[in-house]
Coordinates of C-alpha atoms in Angstrom, one line a residue:
M1 CA 108.8 51.4 78.3
F2 CA 106.1 53.7 80.6
E3 CA 104.3 56.5 78.5
R4 CA 105.0 60.0 80.7
I5 CA 101.4 61.3 81.8
E6 CA 101.1 64.9 81.7
M7 CA 99.8 66.3 84.8
P8 CA 96.6 68.2 84.1
K9 CA 96.5 72.0 84.4
I10 CA 95.6 74.1 87.6
F11 CA 91.6 74.7 86.8
L12 CA 91.0 70.8 85.9
Q13 CA 92.8 69.9 89.2
D14 CA 91.7 68.8 92.5
Q15 CA 90.8 72.0 94.2
E16 CA 92.8 71.5 97.1
L17 CA 95.4 70.0 95.4
A18 CA 95.6 72.8 92.8
I19 CA 95.4 75.4 95.8
Q20 CA 98.3 73.5 97.3
R21 CA 100.4 74.1 94.5
I22 CA 99.3 78.0 94.4
K23 CA 100.7 78.0 98.0
N24 CA 103.9 76.2 97.1
K25 CA 104.1 78.3 94.2
D26 CA 105.0 75.4 92.2
I27 CA 103.3 76.9 89.4
N28 CA 104.2 79.0 85.9
V29 CA 102.4 82.6 84.9
C30 CA 101.9 84.4 82.5
V31 CA 101.3 88.1 82.9
I32 CA 100.4 89.5 79.4
G33 CA 100.8 93.4 79.0
I34 CA 103.7 94.4 81.3
G35 CA 103.1 97.9 81.2
T36 CA 102.0 100.6 83.9
I37 CA 99.6 97.6 85.2
G38 CA 101.5 94.1 84.1
L39 CA 104.4 95.4 85.5
P40 CA 103.8 95.6 88.8
L41 CA 101.7 92.4 89.2
A42 CA 104.7 90.3 87.6
T43 CA 107.0 91.9 89.6
F44 CA 105.1 90.5 93.0
L45 CA 103.7 87.4 91.5
A46 CA 107.2 86.7 91.3
K47 CA 108.6 88.1 94.3
S48 CA 106.1 85.9 96.0
G49 CA 108.1 82.9 95.1
F50 CA 106.3 82.0 91.3
N51 CA 107.9 81.4 87.9
V52 CA 106.7 84.4 85.8
M53 CA 106.4 85.3 82.1
G54 CA 105.8 88.4 80.7
L55 CA 104.3 88.9 77.8
D56 CA 104.8 92.3 75.6
I57 CA 104.2 93.7 71.6
N58 CA 107.0 96.2 72.5
Q59 CA 110.2 94.8 72.1
E60 CA 112.3 98.0 73.4
R61 CA 109.6 97.1 76.6
V62 CA 110.6 93.7 76.9
D63 CA 114.7 94.0 76.5
S64 CA 114.6 97.0 79.2
I65 CA 113.2 94.4 81.6
N66 CA 115.6 91.9 80.9
Q67 CA 118.0 94.0 81.3
G68 CA 116.5 95.1 84.6
N69 CA 117.0 99.1 83.8
V70 CA 113.4 99.4 83.6
I71 CA 112.3 102.6 85.4
Y72 CA 109.5 102.7 88.1
E73 CA 108.3 102.0 91.7
Y74 CA 109.7 99.1 92.6
S75 CA 113.0 99.0 90.0
D76 CA 115.1 98.1 93.2
I77 CA 112.8 94.7 93.3
I78 CA 113.0 93.9 89.7
T79 CA 116.9 93.7 89.3
N80 CA 116.9 90.5 91.4
L81 CA 114.3 89.4 89.9
V82 CA 115.3 89.1 86.9
K83 CA 119.1 88.7 87.6
E84 CA 117.4 85.3 89.1
K85 CA 115.1 84.6 86.3
K86 CA 111.8 84.6 88.2
L87 CA 111.1 86.8 85.4
V88 CA 111.4 86.9 81.7
A89 CA 109.4 88.6 79.3
T90 CA 109.0 88.5 75.4
T91 CA 107.7 88.9 72.8
N92 CA 107.3 85.0 72.1
V93 CA 103.6 84.2 72.4
E94 CA 103.9 80.8 72.3
E95 CA 107.4 81.0 74.7
A96 CA 105.3 82.8 77.0
L97 CA 102.3 80.3 77.2
K98 CA 104.6 77.3 77.1
E99 CA 104.9 76.6 80.6
S100 CA 102.0 78.8 82.4
E101 CA 99.1 77.4 83.8
I102 CA 97.6 81.1 84.8
I103 CA 97.6 83.6 82.4
F104 CA 96.8 87.0 83.5
V105 CA 96.0 89.7 81.0
C106 CA 96.6 93.4 81.9
V107 CA 96.2 95.5 78.7
P108 CA 95.1 99.0 78.2
T109 CA 91.5 99.8 76.9
P110 CA 91.5 103.3 76.4
L111 CA 88.1 105.5 74.6
N112 CA 87.4 105.3 70.6
H113 CA 86.4 108.2 69.0
D114 CA 83.1 107.7 70.8
N115 CA 83.9 107.9 74.1
D116 CA 83.0 104.1 73.9
M117 CA 85.8 101.5 75.3
D118 CA 88.3 100.6 72.6
E119 CA 88.4 96.9 72.8
K120 CA 90.5 95.7 70.3
N121 CA 93.7 95.5 72.7
L122 CA 91.5 92.7 74.0
L123 CA 90.3 91.2 70.9
N124 CA 94.0 90.9 70.0
V125 CA 95.3 88.7 73.1
G126 CA 92.2 86.5 72.2
E127 CA 93.5 86.1 69.2
R128 CA 97.3 85.8 69.8
I129 CA 96.9 83.3 72.5
N130 CA 93.8 81.4 71.2
K131 CA 96.2 78.5 69.8
F132 CA 98.3 78.2 72.9
L133 CA 95.8 77.9 74.9
K134 CA 95.3 74.1 77.0
E135 CA 92.6 72.5 79.1
G136 CA 92.7 73.6 82.5
M137 CA 94.6 76.8 82.0
L138 CA 93.1 79.9 84.6
L139 CA 92.9 83.1 82.0
I140 CA 92.7 85.8 84.5
F141 CA 91.7 89.5 83.4
E142 CA 92.5 92.6 85.5
S143 CA 92.1 95.6 82.4
S144 CA 89.7 98.1 83.6
V145 CA 86.6 97.5 81.7
A146 CA 82.8 97.8 80.8
I147 CA 80.1 95.6 82.5
G148 CA 80.0 92.1 80.9
T149 CA 83.2 92.8 78.5
T150 CA 85.4 90.0 80.2
L151 CA 82.6 87.5 79.7
K152 CA 82.4 89.1 76.1
I153 CA 86.2 88.1 75.6
S154 CA 85.5 84.7 76.2
K155 CA 83.0 83.7 74.2
Y156 CA 85.1 85.7 71.4
I157 CA 88.1 82.5 72.2
E158 CA 85.7 80.2 72.6
K159 CA 84.4 80.7 69.2
M160 CA 87.9 80.1 68.1
S161 CA 88.6 77.1 69.9
D162 CA 87.0 74.0 71.1
F163 CA 87.4 75.5 74.6
K164 CA 84.4 76.1 77.3
F165 CA 85.3 78.7 80.0
G166 CA 84.0 77.4 83.4
K167 CA 84.0 73.6 81.9
N168 CA 88.1 72.7 80.8
I169 CA 89.4 76.2 81.3
G170 CA 89.2 78.8 84.3
L171 CA 88.1 82.6 83.8
A172 CA 87.9 85.1 86.2
Y173 CA 88.3 89.3 86.7
C174 CA 90.6 91.1 89.1
P175 CA 90.0 95.0 88.4
E176 CA 93.9 96.6 88.6
R177 CA 94.1 99.0 91.7
Y178 CA 97.2 100.2 90.9
N179 CA 98.7 103.4 92.3
P180 CA 101.6 104.7 90.4
T181 CA 102.6 107.1 93.5
P182 CA 102.2 105.5 96.7
N183 CA 99.9 107.2 98.5
K184 CA 100.7 108.2 102.6
K185 CA 98.5 106.8 104.8
R186 CA 97.6 108.9 107.5
S187 CA 97.7 106.2 110.9
S188 CA 98.6 102.7 111.0
D189 CA 96.0 100.0 111.2
E190 CA 95.5 96.5 109.8
Q191 CA 93.0 97.3 106.9
Y192 CA 94.6 100.1 105.4
S193 CA 91.5 102.4 105.4
T194 CA 91.5 105.6 103.8
F195 CA 92.6 107.5 106.9
S196 CA 95.5 105.8 108.1
S197 CA 99.4 107.3 107.6
G198 CA 103.0 106.0 107.9
V199 CA 102.6 103.2 105.2
T200 CA 102.7 103.4 101.4
F201 CA 100.0 101.8 99.1
S202 CA 102.2 99.6 97.4
L203 CA 100.8 96.8 95.7
D204 CA 100.9 94.3 98.2
K205 CA 99.1 96.6 100.6
I206 CA 96.3 97.2 98.6
N207 CA 92.6 95.1 99.0
R208 CA 91.7 93.6 96.2
V209 CA 88.1 91.9 95.5
V210 CA 87.9 88.8 92.6
G211 CA 84.8 87.3 90.8
G212 CA 84.5 84.1 88.6
I213 CA 83.0 82.2 86.0
D214 CA 82.4 79.5 88.4
E215 CA 83.1 79.6 91.9
K216 CA 86.4 77.2 91.4
S217 CA 87.7 79.9 89.1
A218 CA 86.7 82.1 92.1
T219 CA 88.8 80.2 95.0
L220 CA 91.5 79.5 93.1
T221 CA 92.2 83.0 91.9
Q222 CA 91.8 84.5 95.6
C223 CA 94.2 81.9 96.7
I224 CA 96.7 83.6 93.6
Y225 CA 96.0 87.2 94.9
Q226 CA 96.4 86.2 98.7
Q227 CA 99.7 84.9 97.7
F228 CA 101.1 88.4 97.4
I229 CA 98.1 90.6 98.6
S230 CA 98.7 90.8 102.6
T231 CA 95.3 92.8 102.8
S232 CA 92.1 91.2 102.2
V233 CA 91.1 89.4 98.8
T234 CA 87.4 89.6 98.8
K235 CA 85.2 86.7 95.9
L236 CA 82.6 88.3 94.9
S237 CA 79.3 86.9 93.3
S238 CA 80.6 86.9 89.7
I239 CA 83.0 88.8 87.3
E240 CA 80.1 90.8 86.6
S241 CA 80.0 92.7 89.9
A242 CA 84.0 92.6 89.9
E243 CA 83.9 94.3 86.9
A244 CA 81.4 96.7 88.0
T245 CA 83.5 97.2 91.5
K246 CA 85.8 98.8 89.5
L247 CA 83.5 101.6 87.7
V248 CA 82.0 102.5 91.0
E249 CA 85.2 103.1 92.0
N250 CA 86.7 105.7 90.0
I251 CA 83.1 107.0 88.9
F252 CA 82.9 107.9 92.6
R253 CA 86.0 110.3 92.7
D254 CA 85.4 111.4 89.2
V255 CA 81.9 112.9 90.6
N256 CA 83.5 114.6 94.0
I257 CA 86.2 115.7 91.9
A258 CA 83.5 117.7 89.7
L259 CA 81.9 119.0 93.1
V260 CA 84.9 120.6 94.1
N261 CA 85.9 121.5 90.9
E262 CA 82.8 123.9 91.0
F263 CA 83.2 124.6 94.5
A264 CA 87.0 125.8 92.9
Q265 CA 84.8 128.7 90.6
I266 CA 82.1 129.6 92.9
L267 CA 83.8 130.2 96.6
P268 CA 86.3 132.5 95.2
K269 CA 83.8 134.7 94.1
F270 CA 82.7 135.0 97.8
N271 CA 86.4 135.9 98.9
L272 CA 86.5 132.0 99.7
D273 CA 89.7 129.4 99.3
V274 CA 87.8 126.6 98.8
F275 CA 91.3 124.4 100.0
E276 CA 90.5 126.2 103.5
I277 CA 87.1 125.3 103.5
I278 CA 87.6 121.6 102.3
D279 CA 90.4 121.2 105.1
A280 CA 87.6 122.5 107.3
A281 CA 84.8 120.2 106.4
K282 CA 87.3 117.2 106.7
T283 CA 87.5 117.6 110.6
K284 CA 84.0 116.3 110.5
P285 CA 85.0 112.8 111.8
F286 CA 82.4 110.9 109.5
G287 CA 80.3 111.4 106.1
F288 CA 82.6 113.5 104.3
L289 CA 85.9 112.2 102.3
P290 CA 87.9 115.1 100.8
H291 CA 88.5 115.7 97.4
Y292 CA 90.6 118.4 95.8
P293 CA 89.9 120.7 93.0
G294 CA 92.6 121.0 89.8
A295 CA 93.8 121.6 86.3
G296 CA 91.8 118.7 85.4
V297 CA 91.4 114.3 85.4
G298 CA 93.6 112.3 83.3
G299 CA 95.0 109.1 83.4
E300 CA 93.4 105.8 81.9
C301 CA 91.0 105.0 84.5
I302 CA 88.9 108.1 86.3
P303 CA 88.2 109.7 83.1
V304 CA 87.9 106.4 80.9
D305 CA 86.0 104.1 83.5
T306 CA 83.0 106.9 83.5
W307 CA 82.2 106.9 79.9
Y308 CA 82.5 103.1 80.3
L309 CA 79.1 103.2 82.2
I310 CA 77.9 106.2 80.8
N311 CA 77.7 104.6 77.2
Q312 CA 76.5 101.0 78.8
A313 CA 73.3 103.4 80.0
E314 CA 72.1 105.3 77.3
K315 CA 72.5 101.8 75.4
I316 CA 69.5 100.5 78.0
G317 CA 67.5 103.3 77.5
L318 CA 69.2 105.2 80.8
N319 CA 69.6 108.7 81.3
T320 CA 72.7 109.2 83.2
E321 CA 72.4 113.4 83.8
M322 CA 75.6 113.1 87.3
M323 CA 78.2 111.7 85.2
K324 CA 77.7 113.6 82.3
I325 CA 77.8 117.1 84.5
A326 CA 80.6 115.2 86.0
R327 CA 82.7 114.6 83.0
K328 CA 81.7 118.0 81.7
I329 CA 83.1 120.0 84.4
N330 CA 86.4 118.3 84.7
D331 CA 87.5 118.3 80.7
S332 CA 86.5 122.1 81.0
M333 CA 89.1 122.9 83.9
P334 CA 92.2 123.6 81.4
E335 CA 89.4 125.7 79.4
H336 CA 88.9 127.4 83.1
M337 CA 92.8 128.0 83.3
I338 CA 93.0 129.3 80.3
E339 CA 90.2 131.9 81.3
M340 CA 92.2 132.7 84.4
L341 CA 95.7 133.2 81.7
E342 CA 93.5 136.1 79.6
V343 CA 92.1 137.7 82.8
E344 CA 95.5 138.0 84.0
L345 CA 97.6 139.0 80.8
K346 CA 94.7 141.9 80.3
K347 CA 95.5 142.9 83.8
A348 CA 99.3 143.8 82.7
N349 CA 98.4 144.7 79.3
K350 CA 99.0 141.5 77.5
D351 CA 97.1 139.6 74.8
I352 CA 97.1 136.0 75.3
Q353 CA 97.9 135.6 70.8
T354 CA 101.7 137.8 71.4
A355 CA 102.3 136.5 75.1
K356 CA 104.6 133.6 75.5
I357 CA 103.1 130.4 78.1
S358 CA 105.6 128.0 80.1
I359 CA 103.8 125.1 81.1
L360 CA 104.9 123.0 83.7
G361 CA 104.0 119.3 83.8
L362 CA 103.1 117.5 81.1
C363 CA 101.9 113.9 82.9
Y364 CA 98.7 113.5 84.6
K365 CA 99.6 112.7 87.8
K366 CA 102.7 114.1 89.7
N367 CA 105.7 112.1 89.5
I368 CA 104.9 109.9 87.2
P369 CA 105.9 109.8 83.0
D370 CA 102.5 108.7 81.7
I371 CA 100.6 111.8 80.1
R372 CA 97.2 109.6 78.8
Q373 CA 94.4 112.0 79.3
S374 CA 96.2 114.8 81.0
P375 CA 94.8 118.1 81.0
S376 CA 98.1 119.7 79.7
L377 CA 97.4 118.0 76.8
K378 CA 93.7 119.7 76.3
I379 CA 95.9 123.1 77.1
I380 CA 98.3 122.7 74.5
S381 CA 95.6 122.3 72.0
I382 CA 93.5 125.5 73.0
L383 CA 96.8 127.0 72.8
K384 CA 97.9 125.5 69.5
K385 CA 94.4 126.2 67.9
N386 CA 94.5 130.6 68.6
N387 CA 98.5 130.4 67.7
V388 CA 99.8 131.2 70.9
D389 CA 103.4 130.8 71.7
F390 CA 104.0 128.1 74.5
V391 CA 106.5 125.5 75.2
V392 CA 106.5 122.7 78.1
C393 CA 108.7 121.3 80.5
D394 CA 108.6 118.0 82.2
P395 CA 111.3 116.7 83.4
L396 CA 109.8 113.2 84.4
Y397 CA 108.5 112.9 80.2
E398 CA 111.7 114.6 79.2
H399 CA 113.1 111.2 77.7
N400 CA 109.9 111.0 75.3
S401 CA 110.0 114.1 73.8
D402 CA 110.6 113.1 70.4
K403 CA 107.2 111.6 70.2
L404 CA 105.6 114.9 70.8
D405 CA 104.4 117.3 68.1
F406 CA 105.2 120.2 70.3
P407 CA 108.3 122.4 71.3
V408 CA 109.7 120.7 74.9
S409 CA 111.8 122.7 77.3
S410 CA 114.3 121.8 79.7
I411 CA 113.8 123.3 83.2
Q412 CA 116.5 125.7 82.8
N413 CA 115.5 127.5 79.8
V414 CA 111.5 127.2 80.2
F415 CA 111.1 130.6 82.1
K416 CA 113.2 132.5 79.6
D417 CA 111.4 135.7 78.3
S418 CA 108.3 134.1 79.6
D419 CA 104.7 136.0 80.2
A420 CA 102.8 133.4 82.6
V421 CA 104.0 130.4 83.9
L422 CA 100.6 127.5 83.9
L423 CA 101.6 124.5 86.7
V424 CA 99.3 121.9 85.1
T425 CA 101.1 118.9 87.2
D426 CA 102.5 119.2 90.6
H427 CA 105.5 117.2 90.8
D428 CA 107.7 117.2 94.0
I429 CA 110.8 118.2 91.5
F430 CA 109.4 121.8 91.2
S431 CA 109.1 122.3 94.6
S432 CA 113.0 123.4 94.3
L433 CA 112.8 126.0 91.6
D434 CA 114.6 128.8 92.4
M435 CA 111.8 131.3 91.9
L436 CA 113.8 134.4 92.3
Q437 CA 115.8 133.2 89.0
I438 CA 112.5 132.4 87.5
K439 CA 110.8 136.1 88.1
N440 CA 114.7 137.6 86.4
D441 CA 114.2 135.2 83.5
M442 CA 110.3 136.2 82.8
R443 CA 109.2 138.7 80.8
T444 CA 105.7 139.5 82.7
P445 CA 105.9 137.2 86.2
I446 CA 102.5 135.7 86.1
I447 CA 102.2 132.4 87.6
I448 CA 98.7 130.5 87.2
D449 CA 98.7 127.1 90.2
G450 CA 96.4 124.7 88.8
R451 CA 96.9 122.1 91.8
N452 CA 97.7 124.9 95.0
F453 CA 101.1 123.8 95.1
F454 CA 102.8 127.2 95.7
N455 CA 103.4 129.0 98.2
E456 CA 101.6 132.7 97.8
H457 CA 103.0 134.5 100.0
E458 CA 106.1 133.9 99.4
L459 CA 106.0 134.5 95.7
K460 CA 103.8 137.6 95.7
N461 CA 106.3 139.0 97.9
L462 CA 109.2 138.1 95.0
G463 CA 106.8 140.1 92.7
F464 CA 104.9 137.5 91.2
V465 CA 101.2 137.9 90.1
Y466 CA 100.2 134.7 91.5
C467 CA 96.6 132.9 91.3
A468 CA 95.2 129.2 91.7
I469 CA 92.3 127.8 91.3
G470 CA 90.0 127.8 93.8
K471 CA 91.7 130.9 95.7
P472 CA 90.1 134.0 95.9
Q473 CA 91.7 136.9 93.0

């Protein structure tokens, strides 16, 4: 009787054979962390033909995925994948890694109390998977991280094992580029540039970059993403280059949003509408990329990534004035909304201490059920600190309202006896509000618009006092 010889796993195979196996989808993969970033990745990997195990610590999340009833952009795709067992979720590490050769890591990396990157989720992943890793596996990190983090976590894993990344196990980094509400582009083109329209930026149409600890890790990782990304997958010189790319992308946005937020506080003093000015500036066909002001910047990317690089730079003795100013300006926008509110209440002979405030929108971005780093939370904190009576409405987050420590109302009741409405999140559902009925329900018809969402002339014709960030009062 012949002894069965186990075939080497992907990273230790001949590179051409490994690439062919990837193209044939003759390989099992695991995605660790099947939340905001990991689930779309797992979905498109499975859709392209890979057998995917999703590993998560949240049993409720795992159950909802395995039942095919999780609500997100690609719900219509995931239902069939689950039925066909192309995507299976579990909380069991051994089960998830038993047949897997490629492991994606997509866990959250929030800020700690010192505005530095909290590595505990990544370290926890290392501890949990360490004893189930096998020679020849390939680990690919997608979590947003500070420069050097991927190698730091790999060293942590090496200390607990006999593995050496780049020798008997592969390592790469591909920063996530997930847009929770896919943007429409302006015109069709092959490169899906900033100025294109008509096709959505779904996960498979967003260019990616990859970096590996060695050439083989990078090449295999590039090949994997090319199986479900229909645009370009660019191979960079190192893992650190890929990590830095993610930071630069988001810091660029953070700084430019801060700039227009400052414009939004200056130009109205000259009786100018900042939105008209920005739209006029973007008629220039080169050298200008439009950004728009608002109630603040939220989520686990833009405000977080800026702090990653600020802290890293300061640790090596470099000053980061522009990035710190950007964070200060963007973090101040909720306070700016409160100041606008107080001015209008005073004009109506109302004091904020005795007023009732209705807040529309708790999520940090339109049309998604995610409140991480949301500007609304800072507004609520300010109101609570000053003992102001307020109520919040967010139809996209109502199902999670039991986790909050402040009142959440239905859209039907949020305006009753209110003295002012703060529009913080521009969910599409708010566009169908009956504004005449709302005016009748309110005690004082004041609206402070943090997203240039409402039609100013329509509201004023109905008898509202209307103020918006960036518009002359």
